[in-house]
Amino acid sequence: MATIVQERSRITAKGQTTVPKAVRQALGVSYGGEIAFVVDEHGVSVRRVEVEEADPVIGAFIGFLEQDMLRTPQNVVAFPPILAERMATLAEHVRVDLDKEIDGPVAL
């Protein structure tokens, strides 16, 4: 197999690294996405983690919350209006484009 892209990344003292932009794009991952490192008899490879492979603890926690809300619906209440207003005020000048490409390295 011919090499299409070769990128380098340094590992920090904490064992962290930055996945280069070209590699993130090739894997189809962006901020918040997950990658898996696979070690087998052929060496090490990196692949994107599919949604169904997400952390099972999160699924269990969401299930717990669902059951708790079904058992005690009286505890499920809307934000108090003053809190909702304060949140809106704090965020009114914050602009986020969730579809915008991430430019440059992202520390994981």
PDB file of N, CA and C in Angstrom:
ATOM      1  N   MET A   1       0.842  -1.175   0.000  1.00  0.00           N
ATOM      2  CA  MET A   1       0.000   0.000   0.000  1.00  0.00           C
ATOM      3  C   MET A   1       0.890   1.243   0.000  1.00  0.00           C
ATOM      4  N   ALA A   2       0.634   2.156  -0.903  1.00  0.00           N
ATOM      5  CA  ALA A   2       1.437   3.372  -1.012  1.00  0.00           C
ATOM      6  C   ALA A   2       1.031   4.378   0.062  1.00  0.00           C
ATOM      7  N   THR A   3       1.997   5.112   0.563  1.00  0.00           N
ATOM      8  CA  THR A   3       1.710   6.149   1.549  1.00  0.00           C
ATOM      9  C   THR A   3       1.109   7.351   0.853  1.00  0.00           C
ATOM     10  N   ILE A   4      -0.039   7.815   1.349  1.00  0.00           N
ATOM     11  CA  ILE A   4      -0.695   9.000   0.790  1.00  0.00           C
ATOM     12  C   ILE A   4      -0.301  10.230   1.594  1.00  0.00           C
ATOM     13  N   VAL A   5      -0.347  10.106   2.920  1.00  0.00           N
ATOM     14  CA  VAL A   5       0.004  11.208   3.811  1.00  0.00           C
ATOM     15  C   VAL A   5       0.825  10.637   4.959  1.00  0.00           C
ATOM     16  N   GLN A   6       1.861  11.345   5.328  1.00  0.00           N
ATOM     17  CA  GLN A   6       2.625  10.975   6.517  1.00  0.00           C
ATOM     18  C   GLN A   6       2.732  12.219   7.373  1.00  0.00           C
ATOM     19  N   GLU A   7       2.282  12.129   8.609  1.00  0.00           N
ATOM     20  CA  GLU A   7       2.326  13.255   9.540  1.00  0.00           C
ATOM     21  C   GLU A   7       3.074  12.819  10.792  1.00  0.00           C
ATOM     22  N   ARG A   8       3.644  13.787  11.479  1.00  0.00           N
ATOM     23  CA  ARG A   8       4.348  13.515  12.729  1.00  0.00           C
ATOM     24  C   ARG A   8       3.640  14.224  13.861  1.00  0.00           C
ATOM     25  N   SER A   9       3.776  13.662  15.064  1.00  0.00           N
ATOM     26  CA  SER A   9       3.197  14.262  16.251  1.00  0.00           C
ATOM     27  C   SER A   9       4.052  13.880  17.439  1.00  0.00           C
ATOM     28  N   ARG A  10       4.323  14.834  18.300  1.00  0.00           N
ATOM     29  CA  ARG A  10       5.168  14.590  19.476  1.00  0.00           C
ATOM     30  C   ARG A  10       4.291  14.154  20.650  1.00  0.00           C
ATOM     31  N   ILE A  11       4.795  13.242  21.462  1.00  0.00           N
ATOM     32  CA  ILE A  11       4.098  12.783  22.658  1.00  0.00           C
ATOM     33  C   ILE A  11       4.631  13.565  23.848  1.00  0.00           C
ATOM     34  N   THR A  12       3.720  14.127  24.639  1.00  0.00           N
ATOM     35  CA  THR A  12       4.109  14.928  25.802  1.00  0.00           C
ATOM     36  C   THR A  12       4.491  14.029  26.972  1.00  0.00           C
ATOM     37  N   ALA A  13       4.999  14.646  28.028  1.00  0.00           N
ATOM     38  CA  ALA A  13       5.367  13.899  29.232  1.00  0.00           C
ATOM     39  C   ALA A  13       4.156  13.197  29.844  1.00  0.00           C
ATOM     40  N   LYS A  14       2.955  13.709  29.595  1.00  0.00           N
ATOM     41  CA  LYS A  14       1.730  13.097  30.106  1.00  0.00           C
ATOM     42  C   LYS A  14       1.186  12.021  29.163  1.00  0.00           C
ATOM     43  N   GLY A  15       1.908  11.740  28.079  1.00  0.00           N
ATOM     44  CA  GLY A  15       1.451  10.731  27.132  1.00  0.00           C
ATOM     45  C   GLY A  15       0.409  11.252  26.156  1.00  0.00           C
ATOM     46  N   GLN A  16       0.263  12.579  26.046  1.00  0.00           N
ATOM     47  CA  GLN A  16      -0.716  13.179  25.149  1.00  0.00           C
ATOM     48  C   GLN A  16      -0.068  13.541  23.824  1.00  0.00           C
ATOM     49  N   THR A  17      -0.893  13.628  22.797  1.00  0.00           N
ATOM     50  CA  THR A  17      -0.401  14.029  21.488  1.00  0.00           C
ATOM     51  C   THR A  17      -1.484  14.806  20.765  1.00  0.00           C
ATOM     52  N   THR A  18      -1.115  15.449  19.688  1.00  0.00           N
ATOM     53  CA  THR A  18      -2.056  16.156  18.835  1.00  0.00           C
ATOM     54  C   THR A  18      -2.224  15.347  17.560  1.00  0.00           C
ATOM     55  N   VAL A  19      -3.464  15.093  17.199  1.00  0.00           N
ATOM     56  CA  VAL A  19      -3.722  14.380  15.952  1.00  0.00           C
ATOM     57  C   VAL A  19      -3.704  15.430  14.842  1.00  0.00           C
ATOM     58  N   PRO A  20      -2.770  15.331  13.904  1.00  0.00           N
ATOM     59  CA  PRO A  20      -2.670  16.343  12.848  1.00  0.00           C
ATOM     60  C   PRO A  20      -3.965  16.461  12.039  1.00  0.00           C
ATOM     61  N   LYS A  21      -4.197  17.657  11.529  1.00  0.00           N
ATOM     62  CA  LYS A  21      -5.431  17.947  10.800  1.00  0.00           C
ATOM     63  C   LYS A  21      -5.669  16.971   9.654  1.00  0.00           C
ATOM     64  N   ALA A  22      -4.648  16.666   8.870  1.00  0.00           N
ATOM     65  CA  ALA A  22      -4.811  15.755   7.740  1.00  0.00           C
ATOM     66  C   ALA A  22      -5.263  14.373   8.204  1.00  0.00           C
ATOM     67  N   VAL A  23      -4.770  13.933   9.357  1.00  0.00           N
ATOM     68  CA  VAL A  23      -5.157  12.627   9.891  1.00  0.00           C
ATOM     69  C   VAL A  23      -6.589  12.676  10.403  1.00  0.00           C
ATOM     70  N   ARG A  24      -6.963  13.765  11.116  1.00  0.00           N
ATOM     71  CA  ARG A  24      -8.349  13.910  11.578  1.00  0.00           C
ATOM     72  C   ARG A  24      -9.304  13.877  10.395  1.00  0.00           C
ATOM     73  N   GLN A  25      -8.933  14.577   9.331  1.00  0.00           N
ATOM     74  CA  GLN A  25      -9.795  14.601   8.146  1.00  0.00           C
ATOM     75  C   GLN A  25      -9.888  13.217   7.513  1.00  0.00           C
ATOM     76  N   ALA A  26      -8.776  12.508   7.420  1.00  0.00           N
ATOM     77  CA  ALA A  26      -8.787  11.165   6.829  1.00  0.00           C
ATOM     78  C   ALA A  26      -9.637  10.205   7.660  1.00  0.00           C
ATOM     79  N   LEU A  27      -9.615  10.378   8.978  1.00  0.00           N
ATOM     80  CA  LEU A  27     -10.412   9.526   9.860  1.00  0.00           C
ATOM     81  C   LEU A  27     -11.873   9.962   9.912  1.00  0.00           C
ATOM     82  N   GLY A  28     -12.136  11.201   9.489  1.00  0.00           N
ATOM     83  CA  GLY A  28     -13.501  11.710   9.552  1.00  0.00           C
ATOM     84  C   GLY A  28     -13.922  12.064  10.963  1.00  0.00           C
ATOM     85  N   VAL A  29     -12.982  12.572  11.756  1.00  0.00           N
ATOM     86  CA  VAL A  29     -13.300  12.974  13.127  1.00  0.00           C
ATOM     87  C   VAL A  29     -12.987  14.450  13.312  1.00  0.00           C
ATOM     88  N   SER A  30     -13.695  15.054  14.239  1.00  0.00           N
ATOM     89  CA  SER A  30     -13.433  16.449  14.581  1.00  0.00           C
ATOM     90  C   SER A  30     -13.512  16.562  16.096  1.00  0.00           C
ATOM     91  N   TYR A  31     -13.581  17.788  16.595  1.00  0.00           N
ATOM     92  CA  TYR A  31     -13.617  18.030  18.034  1.00  0.00           C
ATOM     93  C   TYR A  31     -14.695  17.176  18.691  1.00  0.00           C
ATOM     94  N   GLY A  32     -14.321  16.469  19.732  1.00  0.00           N
ATOM     95  CA  GLY A  32     -15.265  15.627  20.452  1.00  0.00           C
ATOM     96  C   GLY A  32     -15.362  14.212  19.909  1.00  0.00           C
ATOM     97  N   GLY A  33     -14.818  13.987  18.713  1.00  0.00           N
ATOM     98  CA  GLY A  33     -14.840  12.647  18.137  1.00  0.00           C
ATOM     99  C   GLY A  33     -13.879  11.739  18.872  1.00  0.00           C
ATOM    100  N   GLU A  34     -14.055  10.448  18.675  1.00  0.00           N
ATOM    101  CA  GLU A  34     -13.183   9.486  19.340  1.00  0.00           C
ATOM    102  C   GLU A  34     -12.449   8.639  18.319  1.00  0.00           C
ATOM    103  N   ILE A  35     -11.223   8.293  18.673  1.00  0.00           N
ATOM    104  CA  ILE A  35     -10.431   7.392  17.850  1.00  0.00           C
ATOM    105  C   ILE A  35     -10.005   6.208  18.710  1.00  0.00           C
ATOM    106  N   ALA A  36      -9.753   5.079  18.056  1.00  0.00           N
ATOM    107  CA  ALA A  36      -9.293   3.886  18.766  1.00  0.00           C
ATOM    108  C   ALA A  36      -7.940   3.488  18.203  1.00  0.00           C
ATOM    109  N   PHE A  37      -7.041   3.097  19.077  1.00  0.00           N
ATOM    110  CA  PHE A  37      -5.742   2.571  18.681  1.00  0.00           C
ATOM    111  C   PHE A  37      -5.852   1.054  18.749  1.00  0.00           C
ATOM    112  N   VAL A  38      -5.578   0.393  17.646  1.00  0.00           N
ATOM    113  CA  VAL A  38      -5.706  -1.059  17.560  1.00  0.00           C
ATOM    114  C   VAL A  38      -4.308  -1.654  17.396  1.00  0.00           C
ATOM    115  N   VAL A  39      -3.949  -2.563  18.304  1.00  0.00           N
ATOM    116  CA  VAL A  39      -2.670  -3.247  18.230  1.00  0.00           C
ATOM    117  C   VAL A  39      -2.956  -4.707  17.894  1.00  0.00           C
ATOM    118  N   ASP A  40      -2.386  -5.168  16.772  1.00  0.00           N
ATOM    119  CA  ASP A  40      -2.546  -6.569  16.382  1.00  0.00           C
ATOM    120  C   ASP A  40      -1.227  -7.082  15.819  1.00  0.00           C
ATOM    121  N   GLU A  41      -1.269  -8.256  15.213  1.00  0.00           N
ATOM    122  CA  GLU A  41      -0.029  -8.857  14.718  1.00  0.00           C
ATOM    123  C   GLU A  41       0.613  -8.073  13.583  1.00  0.00           C
ATOM    124  N   HIS A  42      -0.111  -7.151  12.973  1.00  0.00           N
ATOM    125  CA  HIS A  42       0.429  -6.344  11.875  1.00  0.00           C
ATOM    126  C   HIS A  42       1.021  -5.019  12.353  1.00  0.00           C
ATOM    127  N   GLY A  43       0.842  -4.697  13.620  1.00  0.00           N
ATOM    128  CA  GLY A  43       1.345  -3.433  14.154  1.00  0.00           C
ATOM    129  C   GLY A  43       0.237  -2.644  14.827  1.00  0.00           C
ATOM    130  N   VAL A  44       0.297  -1.327  14.685  1.00  0.00           N
ATOM    131  CA  VAL A  44      -0.661  -0.438  15.333  1.00  0.00           C
ATOM    132  C   VAL A  44      -1.397   0.337  14.252  1.00  0.00           C
ATOM    133  N   SER A  45      -2.696   0.452  14.413  1.00  0.00           N
ATOM    134  CA  SER A  45      -3.490   1.265  13.494  1.00  0.00           C
ATOM    135  C   SER A  45      -4.423   2.149  14.302  1.00  0.00           C
ATOM    136  N   VAL A  46      -4.945   3.163  13.650  1.00  0.00           N
ATOM    137  CA  VAL A  46      -5.866   4.110  14.285  1.00  0.00           C
ATOM    138  C   VAL A  46      -7.132   4.115  13.456  1.00  0.00           C
ATOM    139  N   ARG A  47      -8.266   4.097  14.128  1.00  0.00           N
ATOM    140  CA  ARG A  47      -9.534   4.173  13.417  1.00  0.00           C
ATOM    141  C   ARG A  47     -10.522   5.028  14.191  1.00  0.00           C
ATOM    142  N   ARG A  48     -11.539   5.484  13.495  1.00  0.00           N
ATOM    143  CA  ARG A  48     -12.602   6.282  14.124  1.00  0.00           C
ATOM    144  C   ARG A  48     -13.495   5.342  14.927  1.00  0.00           C
ATOM    145  N   VAL A  49     -13.931   5.789  16.115  1.00  0.00           N
ATOM    146  CA  VAL A  49     -14.880   5.032  16.918  1.00  0.00           C
ATOM    147  C   VAL A  49     -16.279   5.406  16.431  1.00  0.00           C
ATOM    148  N   GLU A  50     -17.028   4.398  16.061  1.00  0.00           N
ATOM    149  CA  GLU A  50     -18.398   4.633  15.609  1.00  0.00           C
ATOM    150  C   GLU A  50     -19.289   4.906  16.812  1.00  0.00           C
ATOM    151  N   VAL A  51     -20.399   5.548  16.574  1.00  0.00           N
ATOM    152  CA  VAL A  51     -21.302   5.957  17.656  1.00  0.00           C
ATOM    153  C   VAL A  51     -21.713   4.776  18.525  1.00  0.00           C
ATOM    154  N   GLU A  52     -22.029   3.638  17.924  1.00  0.00           N
ATOM    155  CA  GLU A  52     -22.477   2.493  18.714  1.00  0.00           C
ATOM    156  C   GLU A  52     -21.380   1.905  19.581  1.00  0.00           C
ATOM    157  N   GLU A  53     -20.123   2.328  19.361  1.00  0.00           N
ATOM    158  CA  GLU A  53     -19.017   1.848  20.176  1.00  0.00           C
ATOM    159  C   GLU A  53     -18.709   2.797  21.333  1.00  0.00           C
ATOM    160  N   ALA A  54     -19.569   3.773  21.540  1.00  0.00           N
ATOM    161  CA  ALA A  54     -19.322   4.771  22.569  1.00  0.00           C
ATOM    162  C   ALA A  54     -19.236   4.112  23.952  1.00  0.00           C
ATOM    163  N   ASP A  55     -18.709   4.838  24.889  1.00  0.00           N
ATOM    164  CA  ASP A  55     -18.497   4.363  26.251  1.00  0.00           C
ATOM    165  C   ASP A  55     -19.798   3.793  26.836  1.00  0.00           C
ATOM    166  N   PRO A  56     -19.820   2.523  27.226  1.00  0.00           N
ATOM    167  CA  PRO A  56     -21.042   1.925  27.762  1.00  0.00           C
ATOM    168  C   PRO A  56     -21.480   2.550  29.082  1.00  0.00           C
ATOM    169  N   VAL A  57     -20.553   3.164  29.795  1.00  0.00           N
ATOM    170  CA  VAL A  57     -20.910   3.804  31.064  1.00  0.00           C
ATOM    171  C   VAL A  57     -21.863   4.974  30.815  1.00  0.00           C
ATOM    172  N   ILE A  58     -21.645   5.699  29.736  1.00  0.00           N
ATOM    173  CA  ILE A  58     -22.524   6.830  29.425  1.00  0.00           C
ATOM    174  C   ILE A  58     -23.930   6.327  29.145  1.00  0.00           C
ATOM    175  N   GLY A  59     -24.038   5.257  28.351  1.00  0.00           N
ATOM    176  CA  GLY A  59     -25.358   4.689  28.069  1.00  0.00           C
ATOM    177  C   GLY A  59     -26.062   4.248  29.341  1.00  0.00           C
ATOM    178  N   ALA A  60     -25.321   3.607  30.249  1.00  0.00           N
ATOM    179  CA  ALA A  60     -25.899   3.156  31.511  1.00  0.00           C
ATOM    180  C   ALA A  60     -26.354   4.344  32.353  1.00  0.00           C
ATOM    181  N   PHE A  61     -25.560   5.414  32.358  1.00  0.00           N
ATOM    182  CA  PHE A  61     -25.923   6.601  33.143  1.00  0.00           C
ATOM    183  C   PHE A  61     -27.185   7.258  32.576  1.00  0.00           C
ATOM    184  N   ILE A  62     -27.261   7.361  31.250  1.00  0.00           N
ATOM    185  CA  ILE A  62     -28.455   7.952  30.636  1.00  0.00           C
ATOM    186  C   ILE A  62     -29.673   7.082  30.936  1.00  0.00           C
ATOM    187  N   GLY A  63     -29.502   5.757  30.901  1.00  0.00           N
ATOM    188  CA  GLY A  63     -30.601   4.858  31.269  1.00  0.00           C
ATOM    189  C   GLY A  63     -31.040   5.068  32.707  1.00  0.00           C
ATOM    190  N   PHE A  64     -30.056   5.245  33.603  1.00  0.00           N
ATOM    191  CA  PHE A  64     -30.368   5.517  35.010  1.00  0.00           C
ATOM    192  C   PHE A  64     -31.179   6.810  35.146  1.00  0.00           C
ATOM    193  N   LEU A  65     -30.740   7.866  34.437  1.00  0.00           N
ATOM    194  CA  LEU A  65     -31.470   9.126  34.503  1.00  0.00           C
ATOM    195  C   LEU A  65     -32.902   8.970  33.984  1.00  0.00           C
ATOM    196  N   GLU A  66     -33.038   8.228  32.888  1.00  0.00           N
ATOM    197  CA  GLU A  66     -34.376   8.009  32.320  1.00  0.00           C
ATOM    198  C   GLU A  66     -35.288   7.322  33.332  1.00  0.00           C
ATOM    199  N   GLN A  67     -34.791   6.267  33.954  1.00  0.00           N
ATOM    200  CA  GLN A  67     -35.596   5.542  34.939  1.00  0.00           C
ATOM    201  C   GLN A  67     -35.930   6.421  36.137  1.00  0.00           C
ATOM    202  N   ASP A  68     -34.975   7.215  36.584  1.00  0.00           N
ATOM    203  CA  ASP A  68     -35.212   8.109  37.717  1.00  0.00           C
ATOM    204  C   ASP A  68     -36.281   9.144  37.384  1.00  0.00           C
ATOM    205  N   MET A  69     -36.236   9.681  36.166  1.00  0.00           N
ATOM    206  CA  MET A  69     -37.245  10.675  35.775  1.00  0.00           C
ATOM    207  C   MET A  69     -38.627  10.039  35.648  1.00  0.00           C
ATOM    208  N   LEU A  70     -38.678   8.772  35.215  1.00  0.00           N
ATOM    209  CA  LEU A  70     -39.961   8.081  35.127  1.00  0.00           C
ATOM    210  C   LEU A  70     -40.526   7.773  36.523  1.00  0.00           C
ATOM    211  N   ARG A  71     -39.647   7.420  37.464  1.00  0.00           N
ATOM    212  CA  ARG A  71     -40.082   7.104  38.828  1.00  0.00           C
ATOM    213  C   ARG A  71     -40.504   8.343  39.603  1.00  0.00           C
ATOM    214  N   THR A  72     -39.783   9.440  39.391  1.00  0.00           N
ATOM    215  CA  THR A  72     -40.062  10.663  40.174  1.00  0.00           C
ATOM    216  C   THR A  72     -40.189  11.865  39.242  1.00  0.00           C
ATOM    217  N   PRO A  73     -41.249  11.897  38.406  1.00  0.00           N
ATOM    218  CA  PRO A  73     -41.392  12.997  37.450  1.00  0.00           C
ATOM    219  C   PRO A  73     -41.536  14.360  38.122  1.00  0.00           C
ATOM    220  N   GLN A  74     -41.957  14.378  39.381  1.00  0.00           N
ATOM    221  CA  GLN A  74     -42.096  15.657  40.075  1.00  0.00           C
ATOM    222  C   GLN A  74     -40.752  16.363  40.248  1.00  0.00           C
ATOM    223  N   ASN A  75     -39.647  15.608  40.137  1.00  0.00           N
ATOM    224  CA  ASN A  75     -38.322  16.214  40.266  1.00  0.00           C
ATOM    225  C   ASN A  75     -37.815  16.827  38.972  1.00  0.00           C
ATOM    226  N   VAL A  76     -38.516  16.574  37.868  1.00  0.00           N
ATOM    227  CA  VAL A  76     -38.107  17.124  36.579  1.00  0.00           C
ATOM    228  C   VAL A  76     -38.824  18.459  36.415  1.00  0.00           C
ATOM    229  N   VAL A  77     -38.052  19.523  36.548  1.00  0.00           N
ATOM    230  CA  VAL A  77     -38.632  20.867  36.452  1.00  0.00           C
ATOM    231  C   VAL A  77     -37.806  21.713  35.492  1.00  0.00           C
ATOM    232  N   ALA A  78     -38.437  22.729  34.960  1.00  0.00           N
ATOM    233  CA  ALA A  78     -37.738  23.649  34.062  1.00  0.00           C
ATOM    234  C   ALA A  78     -36.766  24.508  34.874  1.00  0.00           C
ATOM    235  N   PHE A  79     -35.775  25.067  34.171  1.00  0.00           N
ATOM    236  CA  PHE A  79     -34.902  26.031  34.833  1.00  0.00           C
ATOM    237  C   PHE A  79     -35.750  27.167  35.376  1.00  0.00           C
ATOM    238  N   PRO A  80     -35.392  27.674  36.540  1.00  0.00           N
ATOM    239  CA  PRO A  80     -36.089  28.875  37.000  1.00  0.00           C
ATOM    240  C   PRO A  80     -35.857  29.987  35.967  1.00  0.00           C
ATOM    241  N   PRO A  81     -36.867  30.799  35.671  1.00  0.00           N
ATOM    242  CA  PRO A  81     -36.730  31.838  34.649  1.00  0.00           C
ATOM    243  C   PRO A  81     -35.510  32.734  34.863  1.00  0.00           C
ATOM    244  N   ILE A  82     -35.184  33.073  36.103  1.00  0.00           N
ATOM    245  CA  ILE A  82     -34.043  33.949  36.357  1.00  0.00           C
ATOM    246  C   ILE A  82     -32.735  33.282  35.926  1.00  0.00           C
ATOM    247  N   LEU A  83     -32.617  31.959  36.127  1.00  0.00           N
ATOM    248  CA  LEU A  83     -31.417  31.236  35.714  1.00  0.00           C
ATOM    249  C   LEU A  83     -31.339  31.168  34.187  1.00  0.00           C
ATOM    250  N   ALA A  84     -32.468  30.899  33.539  1.00  0.00           N
ATOM    251  CA  ALA A  84     -32.499  30.843  32.078  1.00  0.00           C
ATOM    252  C   ALA A  84     -32.127  32.209  31.490  1.00  0.00           C
ATOM    253  N   GLU A  85     -32.616  33.279  32.079  1.00  0.00           N
ATOM    254  CA  GLU A  85     -32.281  34.631  31.611  1.00  0.00           C
ATOM    255  C   GLU A  85     -30.801  34.920  31.800  1.00  0.00           C
ATOM    256  N   ARG A  86     -30.252  34.536  32.936  1.00  0.00           N
ATOM    257  CA  ARG A  86     -28.826  34.762  33.205  1.00  0.00           C
ATOM    258  C   ARG A  86     -27.964  33.998  32.215  1.00  0.00           C
ATOM    259  N   MET A  87     -28.322  32.746  31.926  1.00  0.00           N
ATOM    260  CA  MET A  87     -27.577  31.945  30.955  1.00  0.00           C
ATOM    261  C   MET A  87     -27.628  32.593  29.581  1.00  0.00           C
ATOM    262  N   ALA A  88     -28.800  33.062  29.192  1.00  0.00           N
ATOM    263  CA  ALA A  88     -28.955  33.699  27.882  1.00  0.00           C
ATOM    264  C   ALA A  88     -28.122  34.974  27.808  1.00  0.00           C
ATOM    265  N   THR A  89     -28.093  35.741  28.888  1.00  0.00           N
ATOM    266  CA  THR A  89     -27.306  36.974  28.917  1.00  0.00           C
ATOM    267  C   THR A  89     -25.818  36.680  28.789  1.00  0.00           C
ATOM    268  N   LEU A  90     -25.340  35.679  29.499  1.00  0.00           N
ATOM    269  CA  LEU A  90     -23.919  35.329  29.451  1.00  0.00           C
ATOM    270  C   LEU A  90     -23.496  34.819  28.082  1.00  0.00           C
ATOM    271  N   ALA A  91     -24.417  34.187  27.363  1.00  0.00           N
ATOM    272  CA  ALA A  91     -24.069  33.564  26.090  1.00  0.00           C
ATOM    273  C   ALA A  91     -24.477  34.381  24.871  1.00  0.00           C
ATOM    274  N   GLU A  92     -25.110  35.541  25.067  1.00  0.00           N
ATOM    275  CA  GLU A  92     -25.673  36.255  23.919  1.00  0.00           C
ATOM    276  C   GLU A  92     -24.626  36.733  22.916  1.00  0.00           C
ATOM    277  N   HIS A  93     -23.400  36.985  23.339  1.00  0.00           N
ATOM    278  CA  HIS A  93     -22.364  37.456  22.410  1.00  0.00           C
ATOM    279  C   HIS A  93     -21.417  36.334  21.971  1.00  0.00           C
ATOM    280  N   VAL A  94     -21.696  35.127  22.395  1.00  0.00           N
ATOM    281  CA  VAL A  94     -20.864  33.988  22.028  1.00  0.00           C
ATOM    282  C   VAL A  94     -21.407  33.399  20.728  1.00  0.00           C
ATOM    283  N   ARG A  95     -20.571  33.365  19.718  1.00  0.00           N
ATOM    284  CA  ARG A  95     -20.971  32.818  18.422  1.00  0.00           C
ATOM    285  C   ARG A  95     -20.246  31.496  18.198  1.00  0.00           C
ATOM    286  N   VAL A  96     -20.989  30.463  17.915  1.00  0.00           N
ATOM    287  CA  VAL A  96     -20.415  29.145  17.684  1.00  0.00           C
ATOM    288  C   VAL A  96     -20.971  28.601  16.378  1.00  0.00           C
ATOM    289  N   ASP A  97     -20.079  28.190  15.494  1.00  0.00           N
ATOM    290  CA  ASP A  97     -20.466  27.558  14.246  1.00  0.00           C
ATOM    291  C   ASP A  97     -20.067  26.090  14.353  1.00  0.00           C
ATOM    292  N   LEU A  98     -21.039  25.223  14.646  1.00  0.00           N
ATOM    293  CA  LEU A  98     -20.745  23.813  14.863  1.00  0.00           C
ATOM    294  C   LEU A  98     -20.322  23.093  13.587  1.00  0.00           C
ATOM    295  N   ASP A  99     -20.565  23.716  12.449  1.00  0.00           N
ATOM    296  CA  ASP A  99     -20.190  23.101  11.176  1.00  0.00           C
ATOM    297  C   ASP A  99     -18.825  23.557  10.674  1.00  0.00           C
ATOM    298  N   LYS A 100     -18.215  24.541  11.352  1.00  0.00           N
ATOM    299  CA  LYS A 100     -16.940  25.084  10.915  1.00  0.00           C
ATOM    300  C   LYS A 100     -15.814  24.074  11.149  1.00  0.00           C
ATOM    301  N   GLU A 101     -14.931  23.962  10.156  1.00  0.00           N
ATOM    302  CA  GLU A 101     -13.761  23.091  10.281  1.00  0.00           C
ATOM    303  C   GLU A 101     -12.849  23.613  11.385  1.00  0.00           C
ATOM    304  N   ILE A 102     -12.220  22.719  12.111  1.00  0.00           N
ATOM    305  CA  ILE A 102     -11.235  23.093  13.111  1.00  0.00           C
ATOM    306  C   ILE A 102      -9.918  23.277  12.389  1.00  0.00           C
ATOM    307  N   ASP A 103      -9.336  24.451  12.549  1.00  0.00           N
ATOM    308  CA  ASP A 103      -8.078  24.755  11.854  1.00  0.00           C
ATOM    309  C   ASP A 103      -6.912  24.597  12.817  1.00  0.00           C
ATOM    310  N   GLY A 104      -5.948  23.825  12.433  1.00  0.00           N
ATOM    311  CA  GLY A 104      -4.758  23.650  13.265  1.00  0.00           C
ATOM    312  C   GLY A 104      -4.878  22.451  14.160  1.00  0.00           C
ATOM    313  N   PRO A 105      -3.864  22.223  14.976  1.00  0.00           N
ATOM    314  CA  PRO A 105      -3.843  21.029  15.835  1.00  0.00           C
ATOM    315  C   PRO A 105      -4.845  21.125  16.988  1.00  0.00           C
ATOM    316  N   VAL A 106      -5.340  19.979  17.408  1.00  0.00           N
ATOM    317  CA  VAL A 106      -6.251  19.889  18.530  1.00  0.00           C
ATOM    318  C   VAL A 106      -5.628  18.933  19.537  1.00  0.00           C
ATOM    319  N   ALA A 107      -5.422  19.398  20.747  1.00  0.00           N
ATOM    320  CA  ALA A 107      -4.847  18.543  21.795  1.00  0.00           C
ATOM    321  C   ALA A 107      -5.932  17.629  22.336  1.00  0.00           C
ATOM    322  N   LEU A 108      -5.632  16.345  22.392  1.00  0.00           N
ATOM    323  CA  LEU A 108      -6.589  15.375  22.942  1.00  0.00           C
ATOM    324  C   LEU A 108      -6.167  14.958  24.320  1.00  0.00           C
TER     325      LEU A 108
END
